[in-house]
Short mmCIF file of C-alpha atoms and ligand atoms in Angstrom, two decimals:
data_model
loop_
_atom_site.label_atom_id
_atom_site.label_comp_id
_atom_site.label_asym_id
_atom_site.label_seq_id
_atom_site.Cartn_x
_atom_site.Cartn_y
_atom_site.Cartn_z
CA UNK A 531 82.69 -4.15 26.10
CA UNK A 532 82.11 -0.47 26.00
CA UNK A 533 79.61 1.11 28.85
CA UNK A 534 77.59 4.02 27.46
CA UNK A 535 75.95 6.06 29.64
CA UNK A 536 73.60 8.76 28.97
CA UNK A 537 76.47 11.56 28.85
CA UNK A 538 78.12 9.89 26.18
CA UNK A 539 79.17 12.65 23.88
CA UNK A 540 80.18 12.21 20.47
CA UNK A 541 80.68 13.96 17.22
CA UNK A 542 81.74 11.32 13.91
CA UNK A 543 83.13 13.15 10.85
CA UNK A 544 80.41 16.12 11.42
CA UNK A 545 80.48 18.75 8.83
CA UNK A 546 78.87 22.21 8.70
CA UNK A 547 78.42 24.65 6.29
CA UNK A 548 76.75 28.01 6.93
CA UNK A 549 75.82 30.31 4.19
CA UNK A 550 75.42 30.21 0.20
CA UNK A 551 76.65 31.04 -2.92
CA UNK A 552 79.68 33.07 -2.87
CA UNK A 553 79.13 33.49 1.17
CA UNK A 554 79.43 29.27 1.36
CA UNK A 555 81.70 28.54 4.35
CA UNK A 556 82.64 25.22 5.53
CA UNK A 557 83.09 25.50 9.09
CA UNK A 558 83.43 22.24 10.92
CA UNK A 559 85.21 19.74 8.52
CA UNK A 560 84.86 15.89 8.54
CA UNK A 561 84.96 16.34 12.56
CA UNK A 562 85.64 13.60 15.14
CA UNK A 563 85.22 14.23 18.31
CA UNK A 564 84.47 13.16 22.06
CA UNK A 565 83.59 14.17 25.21
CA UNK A 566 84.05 12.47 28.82
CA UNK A 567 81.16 12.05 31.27
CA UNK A 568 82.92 13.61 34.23
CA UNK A 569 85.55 15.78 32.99
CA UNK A 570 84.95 19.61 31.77
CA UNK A 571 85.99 20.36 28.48
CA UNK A 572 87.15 23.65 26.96
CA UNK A 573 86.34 24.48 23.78
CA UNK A 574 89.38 27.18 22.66
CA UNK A 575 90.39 28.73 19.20
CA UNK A 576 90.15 32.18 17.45
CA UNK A 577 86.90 34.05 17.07
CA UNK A 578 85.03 32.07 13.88
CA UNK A 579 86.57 28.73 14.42
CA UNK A 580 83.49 27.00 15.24
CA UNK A 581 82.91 26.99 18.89
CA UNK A 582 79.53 28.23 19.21
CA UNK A 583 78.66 26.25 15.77
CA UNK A 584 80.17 23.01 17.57
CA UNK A 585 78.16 23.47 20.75
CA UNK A 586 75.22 23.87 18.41
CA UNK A 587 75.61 20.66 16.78
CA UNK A 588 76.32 18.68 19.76
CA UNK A 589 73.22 20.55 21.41
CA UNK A 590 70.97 19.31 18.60
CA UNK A 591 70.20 22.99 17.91
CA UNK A 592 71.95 22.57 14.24
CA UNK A 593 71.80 19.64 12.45
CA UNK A 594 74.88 18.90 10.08
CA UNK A 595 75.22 18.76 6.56
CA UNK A 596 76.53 15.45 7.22
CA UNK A 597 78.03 13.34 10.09
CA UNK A 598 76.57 11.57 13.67
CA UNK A 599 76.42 13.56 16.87
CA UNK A 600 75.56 10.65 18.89
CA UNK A 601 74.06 11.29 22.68
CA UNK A 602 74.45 8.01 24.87
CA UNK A 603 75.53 6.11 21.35
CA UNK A 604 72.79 7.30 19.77
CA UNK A 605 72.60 9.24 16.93
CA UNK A 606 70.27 12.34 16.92
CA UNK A 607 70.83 13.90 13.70
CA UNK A 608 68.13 11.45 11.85
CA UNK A 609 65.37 12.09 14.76
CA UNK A 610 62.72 14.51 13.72
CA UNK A 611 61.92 17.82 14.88
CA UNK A 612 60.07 17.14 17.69
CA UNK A 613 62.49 14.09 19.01
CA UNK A 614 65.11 16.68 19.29
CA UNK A 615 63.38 19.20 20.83
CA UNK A 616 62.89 16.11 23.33
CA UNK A 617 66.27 15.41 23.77
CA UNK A 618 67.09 18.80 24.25
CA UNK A 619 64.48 19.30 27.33
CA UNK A 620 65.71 16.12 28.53
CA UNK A 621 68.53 15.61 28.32
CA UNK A 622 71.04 18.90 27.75
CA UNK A 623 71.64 22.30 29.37
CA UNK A 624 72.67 25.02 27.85
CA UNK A 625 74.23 28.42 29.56
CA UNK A 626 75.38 31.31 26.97
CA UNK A 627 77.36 34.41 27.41
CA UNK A 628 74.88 36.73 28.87
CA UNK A 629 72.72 34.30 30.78
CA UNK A 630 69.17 35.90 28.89
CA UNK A 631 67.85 36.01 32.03
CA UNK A 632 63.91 36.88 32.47
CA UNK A 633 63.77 40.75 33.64
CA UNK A 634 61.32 41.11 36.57
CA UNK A 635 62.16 37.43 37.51
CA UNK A 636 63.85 36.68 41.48
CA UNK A 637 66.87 34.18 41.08
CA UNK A 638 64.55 31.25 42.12
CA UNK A 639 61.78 32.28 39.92
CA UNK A 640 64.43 31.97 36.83
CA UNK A 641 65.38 28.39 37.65
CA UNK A 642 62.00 27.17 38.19
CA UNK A 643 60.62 28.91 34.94
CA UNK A 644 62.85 26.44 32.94
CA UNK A 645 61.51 23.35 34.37
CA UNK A 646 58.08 25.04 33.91
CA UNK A 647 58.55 25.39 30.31
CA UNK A 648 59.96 22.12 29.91
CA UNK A 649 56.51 20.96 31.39
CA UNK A 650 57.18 19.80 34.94
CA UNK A 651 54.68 20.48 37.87
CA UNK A 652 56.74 23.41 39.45
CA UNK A 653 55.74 22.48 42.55
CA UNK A 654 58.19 19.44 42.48
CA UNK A 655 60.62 21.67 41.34
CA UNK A 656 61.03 24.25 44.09
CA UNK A 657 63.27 21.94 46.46
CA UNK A 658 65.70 21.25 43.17
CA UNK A 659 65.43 24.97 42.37
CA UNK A 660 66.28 25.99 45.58
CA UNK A 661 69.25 23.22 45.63
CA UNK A 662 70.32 24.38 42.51
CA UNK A 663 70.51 28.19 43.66
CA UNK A 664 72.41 27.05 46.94
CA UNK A 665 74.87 24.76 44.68
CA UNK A 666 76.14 27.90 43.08
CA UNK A 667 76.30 30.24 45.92
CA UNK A 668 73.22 31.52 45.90
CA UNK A 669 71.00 30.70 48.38
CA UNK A 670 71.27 34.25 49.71
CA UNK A 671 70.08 35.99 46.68
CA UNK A 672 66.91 33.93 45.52
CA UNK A 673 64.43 36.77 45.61
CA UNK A 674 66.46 39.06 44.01
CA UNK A 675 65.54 40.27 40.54
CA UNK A 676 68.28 40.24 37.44
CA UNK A 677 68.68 44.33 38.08
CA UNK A 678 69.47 43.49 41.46
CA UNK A 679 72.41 41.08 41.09
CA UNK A 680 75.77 41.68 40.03
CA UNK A 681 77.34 40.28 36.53
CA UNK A 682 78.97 37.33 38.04
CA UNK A 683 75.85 36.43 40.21
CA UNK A 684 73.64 36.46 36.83
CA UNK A 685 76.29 34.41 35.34
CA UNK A 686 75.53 31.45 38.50
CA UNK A 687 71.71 32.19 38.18
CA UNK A 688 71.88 30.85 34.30
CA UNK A 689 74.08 27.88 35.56
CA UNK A 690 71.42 26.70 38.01
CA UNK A 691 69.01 27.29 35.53
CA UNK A 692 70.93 25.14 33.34
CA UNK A 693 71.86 22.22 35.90
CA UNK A 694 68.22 22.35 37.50
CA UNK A 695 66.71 19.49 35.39
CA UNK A 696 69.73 17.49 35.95
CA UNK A 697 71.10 17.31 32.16
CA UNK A 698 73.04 14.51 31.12
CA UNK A 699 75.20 16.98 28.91
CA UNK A 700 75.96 20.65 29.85
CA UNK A 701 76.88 22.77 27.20
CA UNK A 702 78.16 26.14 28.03
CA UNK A 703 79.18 29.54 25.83
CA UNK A 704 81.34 32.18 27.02
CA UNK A 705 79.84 31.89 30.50
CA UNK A 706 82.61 34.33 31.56
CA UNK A 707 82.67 37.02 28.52
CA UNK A 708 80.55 39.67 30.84
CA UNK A 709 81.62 39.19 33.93
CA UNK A 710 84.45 40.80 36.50
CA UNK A 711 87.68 39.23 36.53
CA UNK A 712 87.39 39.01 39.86
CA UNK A 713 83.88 36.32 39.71
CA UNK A 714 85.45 34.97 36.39
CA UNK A 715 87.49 32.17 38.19
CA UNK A 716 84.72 31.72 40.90
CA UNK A 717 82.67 30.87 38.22
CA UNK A 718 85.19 29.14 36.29
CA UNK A 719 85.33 26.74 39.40
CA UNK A 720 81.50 26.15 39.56
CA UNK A 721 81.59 24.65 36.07
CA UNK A 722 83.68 22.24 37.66
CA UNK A 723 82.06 20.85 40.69
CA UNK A 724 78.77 21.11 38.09
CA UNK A 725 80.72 17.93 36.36
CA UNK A 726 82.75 16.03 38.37
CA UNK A 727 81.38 13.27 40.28
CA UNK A 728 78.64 13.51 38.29
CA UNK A 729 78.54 11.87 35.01
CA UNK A 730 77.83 14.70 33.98
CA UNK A 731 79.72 15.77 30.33
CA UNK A 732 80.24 19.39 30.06
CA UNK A 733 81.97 21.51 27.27
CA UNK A 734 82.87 24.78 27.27
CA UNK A 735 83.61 27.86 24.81
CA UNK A 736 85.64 29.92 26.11
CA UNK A 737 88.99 32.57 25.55
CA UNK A 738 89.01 33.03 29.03
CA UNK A 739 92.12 31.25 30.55
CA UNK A 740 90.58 30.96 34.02
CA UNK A 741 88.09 28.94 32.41
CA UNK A 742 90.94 26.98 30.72
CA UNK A 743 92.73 26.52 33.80
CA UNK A 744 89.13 25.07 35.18
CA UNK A 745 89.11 22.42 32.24
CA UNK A 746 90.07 18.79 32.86
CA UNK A 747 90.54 18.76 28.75
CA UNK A 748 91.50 21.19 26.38
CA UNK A 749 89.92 20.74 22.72
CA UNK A 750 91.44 23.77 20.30
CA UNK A 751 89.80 24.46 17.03
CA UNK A 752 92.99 25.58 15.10
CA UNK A 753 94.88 22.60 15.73
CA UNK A 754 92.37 19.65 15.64
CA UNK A 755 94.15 17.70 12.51
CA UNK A 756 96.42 17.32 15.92
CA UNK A 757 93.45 15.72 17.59
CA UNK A 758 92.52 16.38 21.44
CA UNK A 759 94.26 17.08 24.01
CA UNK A 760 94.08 15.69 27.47
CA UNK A 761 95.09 17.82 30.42
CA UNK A 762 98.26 16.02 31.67
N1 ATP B 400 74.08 31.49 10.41
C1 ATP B 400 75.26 31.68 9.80
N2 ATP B 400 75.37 31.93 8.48
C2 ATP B 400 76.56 32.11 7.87
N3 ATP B 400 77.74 32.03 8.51
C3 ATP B 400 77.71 31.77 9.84
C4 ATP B 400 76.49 31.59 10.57
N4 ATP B 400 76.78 31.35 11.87
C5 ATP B 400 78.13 31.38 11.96
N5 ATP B 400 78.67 31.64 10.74
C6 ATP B 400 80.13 31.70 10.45
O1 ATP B 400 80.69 30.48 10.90
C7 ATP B 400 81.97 30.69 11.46
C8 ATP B 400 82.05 30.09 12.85
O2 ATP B 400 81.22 30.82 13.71
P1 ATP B 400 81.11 30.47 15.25
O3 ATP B 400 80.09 31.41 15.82
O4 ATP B 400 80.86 29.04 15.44
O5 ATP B 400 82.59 30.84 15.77
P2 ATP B 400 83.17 30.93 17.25
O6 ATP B 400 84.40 30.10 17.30
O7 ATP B 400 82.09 30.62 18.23
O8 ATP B 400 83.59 32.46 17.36
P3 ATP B 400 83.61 33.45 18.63
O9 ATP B 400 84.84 33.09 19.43
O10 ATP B 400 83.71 34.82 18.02
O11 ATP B 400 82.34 33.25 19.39
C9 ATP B 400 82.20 32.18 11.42
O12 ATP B 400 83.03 32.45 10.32
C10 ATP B 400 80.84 32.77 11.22
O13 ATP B 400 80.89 33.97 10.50
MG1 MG B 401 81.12 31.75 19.69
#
């Protein structure tokens, strides 16, 4: 018998198509796919492959023209609106390339914001805030504003915001696009420790090679007829 847990991530024969009319693009085609609780998953391929589109569809931010995306075995592309916007606050975090963090907003202020808007009591949230800003490095810097951190410590700011609410699934884009070489791998490691031991499934866009080298799995885009990858 098969064990689902909650961070069961799975797409079955998913397709999307963006556009119309002459501008009609299929982009994800008949796509089977799925992800590990515990292991980190980048997402790789050329610019227009499908990443962010992918990350979209397993985030319940897209539905497809056809196909499951099932979350713990179930399937969330029938739900309605408002279901997915539930499974969304409940049960997935998402991080994107330049973090959109709040201007005017210290470090802890941006983590506890989220949970705010996903309409817990914030004052049970300050100890998991504060957790959340120490699990990335960043105790130190919790009443600093966005202005006053560097690229790379923006970057960890978004992933506690992210991990905060404890999310089943992480779903991450880019996370390393604007940010020093130097903080790239630093960060590349956090993604890590945000997964493992966890149960946690996590999947990752990324050209980045430290955040390939990071990755327990490697999915690529262009060669998927060849099916996935595991790390060996
Ligand atoms: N809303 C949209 N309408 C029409 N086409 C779209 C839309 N969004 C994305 N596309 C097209 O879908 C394809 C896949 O885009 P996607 O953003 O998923 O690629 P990607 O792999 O994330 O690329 P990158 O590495 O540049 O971020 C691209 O050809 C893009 O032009
Ligand atoms: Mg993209």
């Amino acid at each position: 018998m098969t064990v689902r847990t909650t961070a069961d991530l799975a797409l079955e024969s998913v397709t999307v198509v963006h556009g119309t009319g002459a501008a009609r693009t299929t982009v994800l085609d008949s796509l089977d796919l799925s992800f590990s609780p515990g292991r980190l998953t980048a997402l790789v391929g050329p610019s227009g492959s499908g990443k962010s589109t992918l990350l979209a569809v397993a985030g319940a931010l897209l539905r497809p023209a056809s196909g499951r995306v099932l979350l713990g075995g179930e399937d969330v592309v029938p739900l309605s609106d408002a279901r997915r916007a539930c499974v969304r606050r409940e049960r997935i975090g998402y991080m994107f390339q330049s973090g959109n963090l709040l201007p005017g907003l210290t470090a802890l202020d941006q983590v506890l914001a989220i949970g705010h808007l996903n309409g817990r009591r914030v004052s049970g949230l300050r100890d998991a805030a504060a957790a959340a800003l120490e699990s990335v490095g960043l105790a130190h810097r919790a009443g600093h504003r966005p202005e006053q951190l560097s690229g790379g410590e923006r970057q960890r700011v978004a992933l506690a915001r992210a991990l905060v609410l404890e999310p089943a699934v992480l779903l991450v884009d880019e996370p390393t696009a604007a940010v020093d070489r130097s903080q790239a791998a630093g960060l590349a490691a956090l993604l890590g420790d945000a997964v493992r031991g966890r149960g946690r499934t996590a999947v990752v866009a990324t050209h980045d090679p430290a955040v390939v080298e990071a990755a327990d799995e490697v999915v690529d885009m262009a060669a998927l007829a060849g099916g996935q990858r595991p790390r060996p």
